[in-house]
Tab-separated table of C-alpha atoms in Angstrom:
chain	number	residue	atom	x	y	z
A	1	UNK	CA	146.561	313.882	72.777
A	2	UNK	CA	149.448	313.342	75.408
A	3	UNK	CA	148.003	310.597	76.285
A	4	UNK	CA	148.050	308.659	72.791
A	5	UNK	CA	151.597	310.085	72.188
A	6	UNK	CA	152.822	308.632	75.533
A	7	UNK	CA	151.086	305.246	74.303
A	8	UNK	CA	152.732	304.849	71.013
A	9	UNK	CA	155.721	306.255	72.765
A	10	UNK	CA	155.931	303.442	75.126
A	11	UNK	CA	154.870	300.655	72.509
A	12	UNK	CA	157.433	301.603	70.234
A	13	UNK	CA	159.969	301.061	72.959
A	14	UNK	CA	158.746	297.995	73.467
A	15	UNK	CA	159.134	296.545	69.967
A	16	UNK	CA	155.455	296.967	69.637
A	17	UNK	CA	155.414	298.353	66.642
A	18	UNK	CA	152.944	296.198	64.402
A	19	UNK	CA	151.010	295.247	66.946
A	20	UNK	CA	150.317	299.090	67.142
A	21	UNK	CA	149.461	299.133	63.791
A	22	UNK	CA	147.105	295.850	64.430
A	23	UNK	CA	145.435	297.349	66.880
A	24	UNK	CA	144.461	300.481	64.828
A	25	UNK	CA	143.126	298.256	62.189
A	26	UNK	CA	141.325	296.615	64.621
A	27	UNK	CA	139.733	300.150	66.259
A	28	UNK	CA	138.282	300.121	62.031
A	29	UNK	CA	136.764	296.974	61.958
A	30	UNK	CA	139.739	295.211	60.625
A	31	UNK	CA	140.832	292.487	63.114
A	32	UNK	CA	143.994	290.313	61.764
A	33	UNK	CA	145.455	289.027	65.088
A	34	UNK	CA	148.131	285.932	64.742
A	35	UNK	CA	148.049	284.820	68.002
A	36	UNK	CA	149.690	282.101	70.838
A	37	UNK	CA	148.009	279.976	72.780
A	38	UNK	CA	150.274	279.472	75.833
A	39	UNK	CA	149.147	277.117	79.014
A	40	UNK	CA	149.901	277.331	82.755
A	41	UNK	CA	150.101	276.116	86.199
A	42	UNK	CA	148.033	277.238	89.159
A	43	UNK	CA	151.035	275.534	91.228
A	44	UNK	CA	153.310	278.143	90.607
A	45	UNK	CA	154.111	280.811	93.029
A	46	UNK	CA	155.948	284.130	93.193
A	47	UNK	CA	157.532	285.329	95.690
A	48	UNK	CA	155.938	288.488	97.339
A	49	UNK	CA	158.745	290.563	97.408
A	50	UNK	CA	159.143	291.693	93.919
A	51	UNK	CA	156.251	294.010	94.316
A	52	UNK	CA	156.425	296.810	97.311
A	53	UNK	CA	154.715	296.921	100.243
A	54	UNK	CA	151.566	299.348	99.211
A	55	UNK	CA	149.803	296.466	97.244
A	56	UNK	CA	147.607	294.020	98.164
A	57	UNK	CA	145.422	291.492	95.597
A	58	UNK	CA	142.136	290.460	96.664
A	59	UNK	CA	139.196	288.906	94.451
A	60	UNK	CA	136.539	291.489	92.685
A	61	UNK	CA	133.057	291.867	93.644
A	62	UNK	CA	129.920	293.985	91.659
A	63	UNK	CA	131.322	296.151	94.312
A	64	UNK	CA	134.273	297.111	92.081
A	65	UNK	CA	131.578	298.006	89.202
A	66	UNK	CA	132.413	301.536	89.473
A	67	UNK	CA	136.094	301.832	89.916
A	68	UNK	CA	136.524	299.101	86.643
A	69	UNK	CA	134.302	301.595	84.777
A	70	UNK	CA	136.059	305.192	85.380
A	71	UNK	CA	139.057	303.257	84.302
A	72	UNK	CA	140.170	306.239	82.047
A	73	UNK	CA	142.751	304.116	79.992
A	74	UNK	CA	140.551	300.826	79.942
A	75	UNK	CA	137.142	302.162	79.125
A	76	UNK	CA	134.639	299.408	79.956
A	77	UNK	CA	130.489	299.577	80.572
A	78	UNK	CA	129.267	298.686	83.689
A	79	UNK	CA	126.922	296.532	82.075
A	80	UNK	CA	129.717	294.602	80.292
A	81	UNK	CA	131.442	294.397	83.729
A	82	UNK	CA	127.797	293.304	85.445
A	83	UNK	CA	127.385	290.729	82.794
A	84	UNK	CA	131.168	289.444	83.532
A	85	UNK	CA	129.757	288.392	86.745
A	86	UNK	CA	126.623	287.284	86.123
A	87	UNK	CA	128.384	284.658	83.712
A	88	UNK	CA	130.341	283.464	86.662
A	89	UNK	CA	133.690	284.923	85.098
A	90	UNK	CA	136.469	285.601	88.423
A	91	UNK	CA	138.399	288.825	88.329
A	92	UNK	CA	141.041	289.282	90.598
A	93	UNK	CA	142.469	293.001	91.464
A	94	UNK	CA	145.815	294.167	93.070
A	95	UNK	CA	144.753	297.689	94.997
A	96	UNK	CA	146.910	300.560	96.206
A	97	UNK	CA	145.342	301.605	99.260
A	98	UNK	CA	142.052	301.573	98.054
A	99	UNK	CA	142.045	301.951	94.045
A	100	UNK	CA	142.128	299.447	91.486
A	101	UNK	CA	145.529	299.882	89.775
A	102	UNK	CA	145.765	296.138	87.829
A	103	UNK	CA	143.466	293.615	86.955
A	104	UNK	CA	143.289	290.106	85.638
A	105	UNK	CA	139.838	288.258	84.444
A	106	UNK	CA	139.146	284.232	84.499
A	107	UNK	CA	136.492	282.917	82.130
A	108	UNK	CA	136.010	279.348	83.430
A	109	UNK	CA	133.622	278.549	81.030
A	110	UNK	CA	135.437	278.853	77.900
A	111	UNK	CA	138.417	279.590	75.537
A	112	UNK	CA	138.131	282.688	73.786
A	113	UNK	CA	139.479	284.035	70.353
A	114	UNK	CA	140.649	287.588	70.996
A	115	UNK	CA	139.331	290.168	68.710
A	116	UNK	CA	136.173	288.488	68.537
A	117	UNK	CA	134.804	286.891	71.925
A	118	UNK	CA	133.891	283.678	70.039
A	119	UNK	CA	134.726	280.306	72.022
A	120	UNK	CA	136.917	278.056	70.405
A	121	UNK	CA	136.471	275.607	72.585
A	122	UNK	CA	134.314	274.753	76.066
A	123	UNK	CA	136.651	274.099	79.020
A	124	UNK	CA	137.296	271.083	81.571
A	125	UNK	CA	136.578	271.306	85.179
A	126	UNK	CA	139.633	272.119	86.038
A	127	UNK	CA	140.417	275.020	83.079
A	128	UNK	CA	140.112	278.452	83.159
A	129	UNK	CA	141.236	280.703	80.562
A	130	UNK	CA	142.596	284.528	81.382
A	131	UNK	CA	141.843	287.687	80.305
A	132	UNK	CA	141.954	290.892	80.014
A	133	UNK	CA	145.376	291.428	82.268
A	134	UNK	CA	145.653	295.233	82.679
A	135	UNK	CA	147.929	297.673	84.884
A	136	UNK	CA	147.711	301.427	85.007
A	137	UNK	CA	150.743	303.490	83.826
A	138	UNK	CA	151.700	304.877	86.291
A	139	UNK	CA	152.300	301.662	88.279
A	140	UNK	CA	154.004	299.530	85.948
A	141	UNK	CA	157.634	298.367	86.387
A	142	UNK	CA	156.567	298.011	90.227
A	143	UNK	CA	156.330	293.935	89.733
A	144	UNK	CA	152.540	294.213	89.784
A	145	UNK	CA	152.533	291.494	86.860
A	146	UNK	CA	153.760	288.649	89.000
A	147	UNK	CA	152.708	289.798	91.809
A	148	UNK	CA	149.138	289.619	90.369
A	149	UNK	CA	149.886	286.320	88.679
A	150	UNK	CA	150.744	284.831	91.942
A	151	UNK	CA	147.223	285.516	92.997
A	152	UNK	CA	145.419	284.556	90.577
A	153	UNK	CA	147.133	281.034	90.645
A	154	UNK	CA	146.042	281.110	94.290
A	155	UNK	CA	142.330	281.933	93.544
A	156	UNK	CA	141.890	279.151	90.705
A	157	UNK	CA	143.923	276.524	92.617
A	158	UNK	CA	140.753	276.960	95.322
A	159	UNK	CA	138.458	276.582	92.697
A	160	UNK	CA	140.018	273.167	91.572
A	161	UNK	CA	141.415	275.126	88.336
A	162	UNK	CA	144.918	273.272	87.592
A	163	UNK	CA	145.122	274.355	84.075
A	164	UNK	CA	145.245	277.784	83.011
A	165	UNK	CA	145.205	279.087	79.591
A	166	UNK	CA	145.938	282.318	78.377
A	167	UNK	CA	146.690	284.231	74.891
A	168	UNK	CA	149.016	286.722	73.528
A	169	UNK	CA	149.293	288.126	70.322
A	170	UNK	CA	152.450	287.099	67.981
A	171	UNK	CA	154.539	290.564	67.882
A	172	UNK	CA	154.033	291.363	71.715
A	173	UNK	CA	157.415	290.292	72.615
A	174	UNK	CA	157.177	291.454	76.419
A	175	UNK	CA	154.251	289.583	77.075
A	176	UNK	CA	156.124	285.912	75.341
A	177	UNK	CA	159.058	286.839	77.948
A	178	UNK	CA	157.233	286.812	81.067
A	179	UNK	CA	155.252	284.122	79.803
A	180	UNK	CA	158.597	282.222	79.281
A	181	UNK	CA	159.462	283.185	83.026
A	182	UNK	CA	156.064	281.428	84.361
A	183	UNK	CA	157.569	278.220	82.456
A	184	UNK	CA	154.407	278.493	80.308
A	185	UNK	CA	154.198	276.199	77.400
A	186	UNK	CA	152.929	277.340	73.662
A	187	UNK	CA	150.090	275.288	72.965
A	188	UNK	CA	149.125	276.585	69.774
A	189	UNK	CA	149.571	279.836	66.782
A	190	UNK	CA	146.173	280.767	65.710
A	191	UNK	CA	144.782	283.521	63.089
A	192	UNK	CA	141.856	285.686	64.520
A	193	UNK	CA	140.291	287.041	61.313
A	194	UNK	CA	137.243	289.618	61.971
A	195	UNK	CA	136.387	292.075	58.995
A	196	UNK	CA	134.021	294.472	59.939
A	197	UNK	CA	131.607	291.567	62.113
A	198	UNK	CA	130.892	290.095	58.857
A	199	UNK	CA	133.033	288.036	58.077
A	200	UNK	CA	134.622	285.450	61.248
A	201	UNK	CA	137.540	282.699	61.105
A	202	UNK	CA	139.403	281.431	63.752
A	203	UNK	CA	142.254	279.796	62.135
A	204	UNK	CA	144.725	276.990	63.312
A	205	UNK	CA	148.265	277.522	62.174
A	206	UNK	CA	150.153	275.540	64.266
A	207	UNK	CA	150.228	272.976	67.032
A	208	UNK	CA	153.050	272.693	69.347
A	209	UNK	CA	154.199	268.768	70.729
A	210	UNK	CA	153.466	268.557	74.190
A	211	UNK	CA	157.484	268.586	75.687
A	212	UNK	CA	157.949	271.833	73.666
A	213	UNK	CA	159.267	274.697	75.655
């Protein structure tokens, strides 16, 4: 129970307020995410001392299986972490001495609508879409975000992957702003719809020139 309270705690000081409510919905079966599409650069690069000296980012292996797994905060199977793998899907992982304590996933296959895992659209050669970004708690405000970013640009520039894409839903204001730091460009506003695995839309709302900013 502290644990929820701290959650909503922290989201409502964030101005996370509907997405909160979203998300519950969502935890029912009801999925109604508006959503942007935003893209970015693997050229960009942070500079490593916004994050403190007891981090270091490396890429993950099925090595990691069980650490991604006891995850108490970000429950996940380890046969939905196996399968991440086995798809060819990079996740890259910023350690304090030896724990996991953020994440960040690359599907370089395809696009993916959140709330539902559906593709809207196959990627280039040199794509990759990210996912499932994560920190623990107790390590945020540390600058593990960008510190994180900054390797994950490093990983995909070595795998030819220019062009990164990632999402964030409409009302998460903190995640627009850093996204505005990275000089990422909104590509598109999109309506996940997903009622109860029945009923699936992917909806196109808006799409934003190329010079916007």
């Amino acid at each position: 129970m502290h644990d929820v309270v701290s959650r909503l705690r922290g989201r409502l000081q964030h101005g996370l307020a509907t997405q909160e409510i979203l998300d519950r919905l969502a935890r029912r079966g009801i999925v109604l995410y508006p959503y942007l599409v935003f893209q970015e650069f693997a050229e960009v690069q942070f500079s490593a001392e916004q994050v403190s000296n007891p981090f270091r980012a490396r890429q993950l292996t099925e090595n990691d299986t069980a650490q991604l797994t006891a995850m108490p905060d970000r429950p996940r199977t380890e046969a939905g972490i196996r399968e991440r793998f086995r798809l060819g899907h990079v996740g890259i992982g910023a350690f304090e001495q030896d724990s996991i304590v953020a994440y960040t996933w690359c599907d370089l296959q395809k696009l993916s609508s959140p709330g539902q895992g559906s593709a809207l659209r196959p990627l280039e050669r040199d794509e990759a879409y990210m996912y499932d970004a994560y920190t623990i708690p107790r390590c945020r405000g540390r600058g593990l975000v960008p510190f994180l970013r900054s390797e994950v640009y490093k990983v995909m520039q070595t795998l030819g992957r220019r062009r990164l894409y990632s999402v964030s839903v409409l009302f998460n204001r903190p995640a627009r702003r850093f996204k505005a730091k990275l000089g990422a460009r909104e590509v598109e506003l999109r309506l996940s719809i997903n009622l109860f695995q029945k009923f699936k839309r992917d909806v196109l709302l808006k799409r934003y020139p190329p010079a916007a900013r």
